[in-house]
Amino acid sequence: MANIVLGLWTTHGPQLSTTPEEWMLRVPGDRARVHWYKGRRYSFDDLVELRRNEHLAERSTLEARTRNHAACQAAIAEVARIWEEVDPDVAVIFGNDQRELVLPQLQPAYTIYHGDTFWNGPMPEWRSAKLPVGIREAEWANRPEARTEYQGMPELARKLLERGLDERWDFAASNELPEYPDHHHIGTPHAFAYILRRVMEDRAVPILPIITNTFFAPNQPRPWRCFELGELVRDVLEDWDSDLRVAVVGSGGMSHFVINEDFDRGLIDAIQRRDAEYLQEIDPGLMQDGTSELLNWVSASGCLFETDLAGDLIDYVPCYRSEAGSGTAQGFLAWR
Ligand SMILES: [Fe+2]
């Protein structure tokens, strides 16, 4: 039986790896797009009106942003410190793809990566030029300085694929990261690459990447199914004849691109009291856009709730960048 020694729930987005000044590069984009908020869609101006009483302009001043940025850097350092102290042998990471590997032409709900290795490396300038401003500035956090090969976990991946087939799961399988000409991305998706860089600090252990299509209609899995995915992974780890010490990571979220603190705090509370029913019954309408990445937190919870690991919230930091409430809420939770 493999031993789960660490559970992590962490956000991974660009605001964690750009300056408080750079956060504002995203605001013109925020103004131009339609946003999901509490299950409905709003223009930027409608959100400003709707949230007027929350005084969000005051919570997105340079001073407030600088304070929030510092809190995030401290939380990231604490997560990395816990990682180093626990020193897991391997990691199972629940992450999502954001049009890095998975294109609309063929978009599986769940993909298990079973290759022996995968890679990441610097992005050619012409590719990163295709990334939106305010996101490309964060690429340093998603890439090593030189091309690097990482170890996958093909044995565990195949056990998961096999057991899935026996238990009514039909996963997609990948043995090599696809590369497309003219695409804005190559290498490892940021949901996984961020963990390698800023949690493991480039001292990578073998990883089983589990890629969920959280973001993109029309086949985003339901929260209850993601929780069951976590339970399945836990069962596979329990039955695995191995003495490896395993970390389980949920990578993504929290609410964005419009922050909903009530939703985030409800989710954190549910995790801390191991409330499986709460997580499984989350209205999928509340998990759109970047908030959908919290499905990875739900999967990690399904894997971790019945372990004896526990821990306090490291921090929750709603990083507002506009009076409409746009930005990303950052959350960091570790059980050991
Ligand atoms: Fe993301």
mmCIF file of C-alpha atoms and ligand atoms in Angstrom:
data_model
loop_
_atom_site.group_PDB
_atom_site.id
_atom_site.type_symbol
_atom_site.label_atom_id
_atom_site.label_comp_id
_atom_site.label_asym_id
_atom_site.label_seq_id
_atom_site.Cartn_x
_atom_site.Cartn_y
_atom_site.Cartn_z
ATOM 1 C CA MET A 1 0.000 0.000 0.000
ATOM 2 C CA ALA A 2 1.386 3.391 -0.980
ATOM 3 C CA ASN A 3 1.306 5.882 1.851
ATOM 4 C CA ILE A 4 -0.359 9.274 1.297
ATOM 5 C CA VAL A 5 1.789 11.642 3.374
ATOM 6 C CA LEU A 6 0.747 15.067 2.121
ATOM 7 C CA GLY A 7 -2.365 16.716 0.738
ATOM 8 C CA LEU A 8 -2.141 20.122 -0.937
ATOM 9 C CA TRP A 9 -4.781 22.394 -2.348
ATOM 10 C CA THR A 10 -3.237 25.388 -4.054
ATOM 11 C CA THR A 11 -4.017 28.031 -6.629
ATOM 12 C CA HIS A 12 -1.555 28.401 -9.489
ATOM 13 C CA GLY A 13 -2.478 31.447 -11.571
ATOM 14 C CA PRO A 14 -0.542 34.362 -13.052
ATOM 15 C CA GLN A 15 -1.250 36.795 -10.205
ATOM 16 C CA LEU A 16 0.929 34.638 -7.943
ATOM 17 C CA SER A 17 3.890 35.210 -10.213
ATOM 18 C CA THR A 18 3.451 38.786 -11.430
ATOM 19 C CA THR A 19 3.863 42.087 -9.569
ATOM 20 C CA PRO A 20 0.947 44.112 -8.141
ATOM 21 C CA GLU A 21 1.613 46.604 -10.940
ATOM 22 C CA GLU A 22 1.516 43.857 -13.571
ATOM 23 C CA TRP A 23 -1.835 42.626 -12.219
ATOM 24 C CA MET A 24 -3.397 45.694 -13.825
ATOM 25 C CA LEU A 25 -2.332 44.558 -17.297
ATOM 26 C CA ARG A 26 -5.334 42.213 -17.164
ATOM 27 C CA VAL A 27 -7.899 44.920 -16.440
ATOM 28 C CA PRO A 28 -8.510 46.047 -20.066
ATOM 29 C CA GLY A 29 -9.283 42.389 -20.809
ATOM 30 C CA ASP A 30 -11.559 42.256 -17.765
ATOM 31 C CA ARG A 31 -13.473 45.282 -19.083
ATOM 32 C CA ALA A 32 -13.935 43.716 -22.496
ATOM 33 C CA ARG A 33 -15.243 40.302 -21.544
ATOM 34 C CA VAL A 34 -18.460 38.893 -20.134
ATOM 35 C CA HIS A 35 -17.967 37.364 -16.681
ATOM 36 C CA TRP A 36 -19.523 34.510 -14.787
ATOM 37 C CA TYR A 37 -20.489 35.537 -11.258
ATOM 38 C CA LYS A 38 -22.735 33.497 -8.928
ATOM 39 C CA GLY A 39 -24.065 31.416 -11.797
ATOM 40 C CA ARG A 40 -24.961 34.326 -14.093
ATOM 41 C CA ARG A 41 -23.149 36.331 -16.738
ATOM 42 C CA TYR A 42 -22.435 40.037 -16.399
ATOM 43 C CA SER A 43 -20.596 42.809 -18.188
ATOM 44 C CA PHE A 44 -17.811 44.564 -16.294
ATOM 45 C CA ASP A 45 -19.984 47.672 -15.865
ATOM 46 C CA ASP A 46 -22.891 45.617 -14.534
ATOM 47 C CA LEU A 47 -20.562 44.089 -11.937
ATOM 48 C CA VAL A 48 -19.336 47.513 -10.857
ATOM 49 C CA GLU A 49 -22.956 48.474 -10.233
ATOM 50 C CA LEU A 50 -23.931 45.157 -8.625
ATOM 51 C CA ARG A 51 -21.000 45.174 -6.198
ATOM 52 C CA ARG A 52 -20.939 48.886 -5.433
ATOM 53 C CA ASN A 53 -21.560 48.354 -1.711
ATOM 54 C CA GLU A 54 -18.497 46.136 -1.357
ATOM 55 C CA HIS A 55 -16.118 49.082 -1.956
ATOM 56 C CA LEU A 56 -13.901 46.990 -4.181
ATOM 57 C CA ALA A 57 -12.039 50.011 -5.558
ATOM 58 C CA GLU A 58 -10.519 50.396 -2.098
ATOM 59 C CA ARG A 59 -9.598 46.714 -2.071
ATOM 60 C CA SER A 60 -7.762 46.962 -5.377
ATOM 61 C CA THR A 61 -5.562 50.014 -4.791
ATOM 62 C CA LEU A 62 -1.829 49.596 -5.266
ATOM 63 C CA GLU A 63 -1.454 49.474 -1.502
ATOM 64 C CA ALA A 64 -4.046 46.703 -1.130
ATOM 65 C CA ARG A 65 -2.596 44.806 -4.066
ATOM 66 C CA THR A 66 0.899 45.061 -2.630
ATOM 67 C CA ARG A 67 -0.340 43.713 0.714
ATOM 68 C CA ASN A 68 -2.154 40.818 -0.977
ATOM 69 C CA HIS A 69 0.820 40.042 -3.166
ATOM 70 C CA ALA A 70 3.082 39.817 -0.117
ATOM 71 C CA ALA A 71 0.600 37.520 1.659
ATOM 72 C CA CYS A 72 0.569 35.212 -1.388
ATOM 73 C CA GLN A 73 4.365 35.063 -1.571
ATOM 74 C CA ALA A 74 4.491 34.152 2.117
ATOM 75 C CA ALA A 75 1.891 31.433 1.596
ATOM 76 C CA ILE A 76 3.747 30.021 -1.418
ATOM 77 C CA ALA A 77 6.954 29.941 0.633
ATOM 78 C CA GLU A 78 5.113 28.082 3.392
ATOM 79 C CA VAL A 79 3.723 25.528 0.923
ATOM 80 C CA ALA A 80 7.234 24.991 -0.476
ATOM 81 C CA ARG A 81 8.630 24.673 3.046
ATOM 82 C CA ILE A 82 6.029 22.020 3.924
ATOM 83 C CA TRP A 83 6.816 20.189 0.704
ATOM 84 C CA GLU A 84 10.518 20.133 1.516
ATOM 85 C CA GLU A 85 9.916 19.039 5.094
ATOM 86 C CA VAL A 86 7.526 16.193 4.207
ATOM 87 C CA ASP A 87 9.718 15.276 1.226
ATOM 88 C CA PRO A 88 7.279 13.013 -0.670
ATOM 89 C CA ASP A 89 8.663 10.424 -3.109
ATOM 90 C CA VAL A 90 6.045 11.011 -5.803
ATOM 91 C CA ALA A 91 3.011 13.179 -6.511
ATOM 92 C CA VAL A 92 -0.447 12.660 -7.949
ATOM 93 C CA ILE A 93 -1.562 16.030 -9.324
ATOM 94 C CA PHE A 94 -5.144 16.831 -10.244
ATOM 95 C CA GLY A 95 -4.854 19.686 -12.733
ATOM 96 C CA ASN A 96 -6.591 21.074 -15.779
ATOM 97 C CA ASP A 97 -5.638 22.067 -19.251
ATOM 98 C CA GLN A 98 -6.270 25.582 -20.523
ATOM 99 C CA ARG A 99 -5.936 25.034 -24.275
ATOM 100 C CA GLU A 100 -2.312 24.089 -23.767
ATOM 101 C CA LEU A 101 -2.588 20.438 -24.804
ATOM 102 C CA VAL A 102 -6.278 19.903 -25.392
ATOM 103 C CA LEU A 103 -7.932 21.566 -28.362
ATOM 104 C CA PRO A 104 -11.679 21.760 -29.014
ATOM 105 C CA GLN A 105 -11.352 19.325 -31.903
ATOM 106 C CA LEU A 106 -10.769 16.499 -29.399
ATOM 107 C CA GLN A 107 -11.526 17.340 -25.801
ATOM 108 C CA PRO A 108 -11.707 14.475 -23.294
ATOM 109 C CA ALA A 109 -13.313 15.112 -19.899
ATOM 110 C CA TYR A 110 -10.529 13.236 -18.096
ATOM 111 C CA THR A 111 -7.097 12.264 -19.398
ATOM 112 C CA ILE A 112 -4.613 10.057 -17.547
ATOM 113 C CA TYR A 113 -0.979 10.639 -18.506
ATOM 114 C CA HIS A 114 0.818 7.300 -18.629
ATOM 115 C CA GLY A 115 4.055 8.172 -20.425
ATOM 116 C CA ASP A 116 7.408 7.277 -18.866
ATOM 117 C CA THR A 117 8.454 10.920 -19.004
ATOM 118 C CA PHE A 118 7.165 14.343 -19.966
ATOM 119 C CA TRP A 119 9.017 17.557 -20.573
ATOM 120 C CA ASN A 120 8.971 21.277 -20.114
ATOM 121 C CA GLY A 121 11.286 24.087 -21.132
ATOM 122 C CA PRO A 122 11.580 27.704 -22.161
ATOM 123 C CA MET A 123 8.954 28.931 -24.589
ATOM 124 C CA PRO A 124 10.110 30.431 -27.877
ATOM 125 C CA GLU A 125 9.406 34.162 -28.038
ATOM 126 C CA TRP A 126 7.032 33.828 -30.995
ATOM 127 C CA ARG A 127 4.834 31.455 -28.988
ATOM 128 C CA SER A 128 4.724 33.488 -25.784
ATOM 129 C CA ALA A 129 3.878 36.567 -27.880
ATOM 130 C CA LYS A 130 0.508 34.881 -28.487
ATOM 131 C CA LEU A 131 -0.299 34.814 -24.753
ATOM 132 C CA PRO A 132 -2.453 37.620 -23.338
ATOM 133 C CA VAL A 133 -0.630 40.457 -21.636
ATOM 134 C CA GLY A 134 -0.503 39.935 -17.855
ATOM 135 C CA ILE A 135 -0.281 36.168 -18.378
ATOM 136 C CA ARG A 136 2.902 35.968 -20.422
ATOM 137 C CA GLU A 137 4.715 37.867 -17.642
ATOM 138 C CA ALA A 138 4.053 34.873 -15.338
ATOM 139 C CA GLU A 139 5.566 32.243 -17.638
ATOM 140 C CA TRP A 140 8.784 32.133 -15.589
ATOM 141 C CA ALA A 141 6.754 30.337 -12.908
ATOM 142 C CA ASN A 142 5.547 27.686 -15.343
ATOM 143 C CA ARG A 143 8.837 26.751 -17.022
ATOM 144 C CA PRO A 144 12.320 25.635 -16.060
ATOM 145 C CA GLU A 145 15.238 27.636 -17.417
ATOM 146 C CA ALA A 146 16.414 24.807 -19.669
ATOM 147 C CA ARG A 147 14.620 21.916 -21.305
ATOM 148 C CA THR A 148 13.952 19.337 -18.593
ATOM 149 C CA GLU A 149 12.636 15.780 -18.699
ATOM 150 C CA TYR A 150 10.395 14.773 -15.807
ATOM 151 C CA GLN A 151 9.507 11.290 -14.628
ATOM 152 C CA GLY A 152 5.920 10.192 -15.080
ATOM 153 C CA MET A 153 4.366 7.311 -13.136
ATOM 154 C CA PRO A 154 3.443 4.816 -15.852
ATOM 155 C CA GLU A 155 2.905 1.899 -13.478
ATOM 156 C CA LEU A 156 0.447 3.789 -11.302
ATOM 157 C CA ALA A 157 -1.197 5.343 -14.367
ATOM 158 C CA ARG A 158 -1.856 1.925 -15.867
ATOM 159 C CA LYS A 159 -3.287 0.671 -12.581
ATOM 160 C CA LEU A 160 -5.645 3.641 -12.561
ATOM 161 C CA LEU A 161 -6.638 3.110 -16.194
ATOM 162 C CA GLU A 162 -7.234 -0.619 -15.609
ATOM 163 C CA ARG A 163 -9.184 -0.193 -12.404
ATOM 164 C CA GLY A 164 -11.155 2.574 -14.032
ATOM 165 C CA LEU A 165 -12.239 0.211 -16.790
ATOM 166 C CA ASP A 166 -13.406 -2.294 -14.200
ATOM 167 C CA GLU A 167 -15.316 0.379 -12.290
ATOM 168 C CA ARG A 168 -17.165 2.046 -15.177
ATOM 169 C CA TRP A 169 -14.669 4.811 -15.946
ATOM 170 C CA ASP A 170 -13.540 5.354 -19.528
ATOM 171 C CA PHE A 171 -10.575 7.684 -19.320
ATOM 172 C CA ALA A 172 -8.668 9.142 -22.209
ATOM 173 C CA ALA A 173 -4.990 8.183 -22.088
ATOM 174 C CA SER A 174 -1.932 10.115 -23.207
ATOM 175 C CA ASN A 175 1.668 8.922 -23.402
ATOM 176 C CA GLU A 176 3.264 12.068 -24.816
ATOM 177 C CA LEU A 177 2.500 15.783 -24.517
ATOM 178 C CA PRO A 178 1.170 16.924 -27.902
ATOM 179 C CA GLU A 179 2.924 19.785 -29.707
ATOM 180 C CA TYR A 180 1.110 21.893 -32.257
ATOM 181 C CA PRO A 181 2.541 24.268 -34.856
ATOM 182 C CA ASP A 182 1.452 27.893 -34.457
ATOM 183 C CA HIS A 183 0.158 27.252 -30.924
ATOM 184 C CA HIS A 184 0.729 29.510 -27.907
ATOM 185 C CA HIS A 185 2.044 26.649 -25.776
ATOM 186 C CA ILE A 186 4.537 23.821 -25.696
ATOM 187 C CA GLY A 187 5.566 21.540 -22.853
ATOM 188 C CA THR A 188 3.767 20.978 -19.549
ATOM 189 C CA PRO A 189 0.441 22.712 -18.786
ATOM 190 C CA HIS A 190 0.719 25.359 -16.082
ATOM 191 C CA ALA A 191 -1.500 23.502 -13.597
ATOM 192 C CA PHE A 192 1.329 20.965 -13.264
ATOM 193 C CA ALA A 193 4.311 23.134 -14.203
ATOM 194 C CA TYR A 194 3.549 25.661 -11.458
ATOM 195 C CA ILE A 195 3.744 22.869 -8.856
ATOM 196 C CA LEU A 196 7.107 21.729 -10.231
ATOM 197 C CA ARG A 197 8.493 25.236 -10.134
ATOM 198 C CA ARG A 198 7.033 26.976 -7.114
ATOM 199 C CA VAL A 199 6.079 24.117 -4.769
ATOM 200 C CA MET A 200 8.849 21.606 -5.549
ATOM 201 C CA GLU A 201 11.191 24.462 -6.494
ATOM 202 C CA ASP A 202 12.524 22.470 -9.451
ATOM 203 C CA ARG A 203 13.465 19.450 -7.319
ATOM 204 C CA ALA A 204 10.932 17.335 -9.165
ATOM 205 C CA VAL A 205 9.649 13.962 -8.036
ATOM 206 C CA PRO A 206 7.862 11.559 -10.410
ATOM 207 C CA ILE A 207 4.336 12.759 -11.132
ATOM 208 C CA LEU A 208 1.063 11.230 -12.201
ATOM 209 C CA PRO A 209 -0.740 14.055 -14.045
ATOM 210 C CA ILE A 210 -4.533 13.688 -14.073
ATOM 211 C CA ILE A 211 -5.945 16.222 -16.509
ATOM 212 C CA THR A 212 -9.567 17.280 -16.079
ATOM 213 C CA ASN A 213 -11.400 19.476 -18.570
ATOM 214 C CA THR A 214 -12.699 21.882 -15.952
ATOM 215 C CA PHE A 215 -12.873 24.967 -18.168
ATOM 216 C CA PHE A 216 -14.463 24.268 -21.475
ATOM 217 C CA ALA A 217 -18.042 23.464 -22.471
ATOM 218 C CA PRO A 218 -19.694 21.213 -23.437
ATOM 219 C CA ASN A 219 -18.134 18.361 -21.405
ATOM 220 C CA GLN A 220 -16.989 19.696 -18.052
ATOM 221 C CA PRO A 221 -17.396 16.910 -15.495
ATOM 222 C CA ARG A 222 -19.758 17.393 -12.558
ATOM 223 C CA PRO A 223 -18.389 18.027 -9.056
ATOM 224 C CA TRP A 224 -19.731 14.693 -7.757
ATOM 225 C CA ARG A 225 -17.883 12.859 -10.505
ATOM 226 C CA CYS A 226 -14.634 14.668 -9.691
ATOM 227 C CA PHE A 227 -15.018 13.681 -6.051
ATOM 228 C CA GLU A 228 -15.508 10.064 -7.145
ATOM 229 C CA LEU A 229 -12.392 10.334 -9.293
ATOM 230 C CA GLY A 230 -10.445 11.231 -6.170
ATOM 231 C CA GLU A 231 -11.928 8.245 -4.338
ATOM 232 C CA LEU A 232 -10.932 5.967 -7.194
ATOM 233 C CA VAL A 233 -7.353 7.265 -7.087
ATOM 234 C CA ARG A 234 -7.269 6.700 -3.329
ATOM 235 C CA ASP A 235 -8.444 3.096 -3.803
ATOM 236 C CA VAL A 236 -5.767 2.520 -6.434
ATOM 237 C CA LEU A 237 -3.078 3.938 -4.125
ATOM 238 C CA GLU A 238 -4.312 1.790 -1.240
ATOM 239 C CA ASP A 239 -4.119 -1.361 -3.332
ATOM 240 C CA TRP A 240 -0.751 -0.518 -4.853
ATOM 241 C CA ASP A 241 1.996 -2.802 -3.632
ATOM 242 C CA SER A 242 4.481 0.003 -3.062
ATOM 243 C CA ASP A 243 6.091 1.711 -0.108
ATOM 244 C CA LEU A 244 6.296 5.071 -1.863
ATOM 245 C CA ARG A 245 5.285 8.186 0.088
ATOM 246 C CA VAL A 246 2.746 10.039 -2.029
ATOM 247 C CA ALA A 247 1.651 13.677 -2.171
ATOM 248 C CA VAL A 248 -1.804 14.426 -3.571
ATOM 249 C CA VAL A 249 -2.285 17.891 -5.052
ATOM 250 C CA GLY A 250 -5.364 19.793 -6.242
ATOM 251 C CA SER A 251 -4.101 22.612 -8.494
ATOM 252 C CA GLY A 252 -6.163 25.635 -9.562
ATOM 253 C CA GLY A 253 -8.876 28.130 -8.621
ATOM 254 C CA MET A 254 -10.027 29.805 -6.485
ATOM 255 C CA SER A 255 -12.865 32.038 -7.756
ATOM 256 C CA HIS A 256 -11.905 34.001 -10.872
ATOM 257 C CA PHE A 257 -12.051 35.974 -13.025
ATOM 258 C CA VAL A 258 -14.562 37.570 -10.673
ATOM 259 C CA ILE A 259 -13.929 36.865 -7.013
ATOM 260 C CA ASN A 260 -16.723 35.326 -4.926
ATOM 261 C CA GLU A 261 -15.434 35.133 -1.361
ATOM 262 C CA ASP A 262 -18.556 33.433 0.008
ATOM 263 C CA PHE A 263 -18.169 30.599 -2.462
ATOM 264 C CA ASP A 264 -14.457 30.167 -1.742
ATOM 265 C CA ARG A 265 -14.838 30.256 2.025
ATOM 266 C CA GLY A 266 -17.715 27.780 1.837
ATOM 267 C CA LEU A 267 -15.533 25.418 -0.132
ATOM 268 C CA ILE A 268 -12.571 25.747 2.237
ATOM 269 C CA ASP A 269 -14.840 25.139 5.234
ATOM 270 C CA ALA A 270 -16.327 22.065 3.557
ATOM 271 C CA ILE A 271 -12.850 20.660 2.930
ATOM 272 C CA GLN A 272 -11.779 21.321 6.505
ATOM 273 C CA ARG A 273 -14.831 19.500 7.901
ATOM 274 C CA ARG A 274 -14.499 16.741 5.242
ATOM 275 C CA ASP A 275 -18.012 17.388 3.962
ATOM 276 C CA ALA A 276 -18.167 15.146 0.899
ATOM 277 C CA GLU A 277 -21.850 15.860 0.313
ATOM 278 C CA TYR A 278 -21.267 19.619 0.131
ATOM 279 C CA LEU A 279 -18.542 19.220 -2.473
ATOM 280 C CA GLN A 280 -20.497 16.743 -4.569
ATOM 281 C CA GLU A 281 -23.580 18.927 -4.626
ATOM 282 C CA ILE A 282 -21.943 22.190 -5.691
ATOM 283 C CA ASP A 283 -24.007 23.761 -8.463
ATOM 284 C CA PRO A 284 -21.933 23.357 -11.652
ATOM 285 C CA GLY A 285 -23.170 26.817 -12.676
ATOM 286 C CA LEU A 286 -21.022 28.262 -9.896
ATOM 287 C CA MET A 287 -17.914 26.618 -11.310
ATOM 288 C CA GLN A 288 -17.352 28.369 -14.611
ATOM 289 C CA ASP A 289 -14.310 30.154 -16.056
ATOM 290 C CA GLY A 290 -11.288 29.966 -13.763
ATOM 291 C CA THR A 291 -13.428 29.029 -10.768
ATOM 292 C CA SER A 292 -13.976 25.702 -12.544
ATOM 293 C CA GLU A 293 -10.408 24.763 -11.650
ATOM 294 C CA LEU A 294 -11.674 24.118 -8.134
ATOM 295 C CA LEU A 295 -12.935 20.825 -9.542
ATOM 296 C CA ASN A 296 -9.298 19.791 -9.056
ATOM 297 C CA TRP A 297 -9.693 20.652 -5.365
ATOM 298 C CA VAL A 298 -12.830 18.495 -5.259
ATOM 299 C CA SER A 299 -10.927 15.553 -6.778
ATOM 300 C CA ALA A 300 -8.055 15.962 -4.332
ATOM 301 C CA SER A 301 -10.625 16.042 -1.516
ATOM 302 C CA GLY A 302 -12.146 12.763 -2.699
ATOM 303 C CA CYS A 303 -8.684 11.257 -2.461
ATOM 304 C CA LEU A 304 -7.805 12.761 0.935
ATOM 305 C CA PHE A 305 -10.948 12.887 3.094
ATOM 306 C CA GLU A 306 -10.581 9.338 4.378
ATOM 307 C CA THR A 307 -6.906 9.588 5.162
ATOM 308 C CA ASP A 308 -5.802 10.636 8.652
ATOM 309 C CA LEU A 309 -4.023 13.714 7.302
ATOM 310 C CA ALA A 310 -5.116 17.109 8.623
ATOM 311 C CA GLY A 311 -3.925 20.697 8.744
ATOM 312 C CA ASP A 312 -4.868 24.343 9.011
ATOM 313 C CA LEU A 313 -5.578 26.741 6.209
ATOM 314 C CA ILE A 314 -2.308 28.467 5.284
ATOM 315 C CA ASP A 315 -4.037 31.506 3.798
ATOM 316 C CA TYR A 316 -6.918 32.769 1.704
ATOM 317 C CA VAL A 317 -6.171 35.994 -0.187
ATOM 318 C CA PRO A 318 -8.761 37.603 -2.487
ATOM 319 C CA CYS A 319 -6.519 39.467 -4.944
ATOM 320 C CA TYR A 320 -8.854 42.096 -6.402
ATOM 321 C CA ARG A 321 -7.644 44.186 -9.298
ATOM 322 C CA SER A 322 -10.748 46.251 -10.104
ATOM 323 C CA GLU A 323 -13.919 47.761 -8.718
ATOM 324 C CA ALA A 324 -15.892 45.071 -10.584
ATOM 325 C CA GLY A 325 -14.357 42.424 -8.330
ATOM 326 C CA SER A 326 -12.173 40.998 -11.085
ATOM 327 C CA GLY A 327 -8.986 39.259 -10.043
ATOM 328 C CA THR A 328 -8.220 35.846 -8.605
ATOM 329 C CA ALA A 329 -8.794 34.619 -5.075
ATOM 330 C CA GLN A 330 -5.774 32.656 -3.870
ATOM 331 C CA GLY A 331 -5.998 29.734 -1.474
ATOM 332 C CA PHE A 332 -3.412 27.470 0.134
ATOM 333 C CA LEU A 333 -4.212 24.463 2.271
ATOM 334 C CA ALA A 334 -1.944 21.622 3.387
ATOM 335 C CA TRP A 335 -2.747 18.433 5.294
ATOM 336 C CA ARG A 336 0.016 16.284 6.641
HETATM 337 FE FE FE B 1 -5.128 27.814 -14.476
#
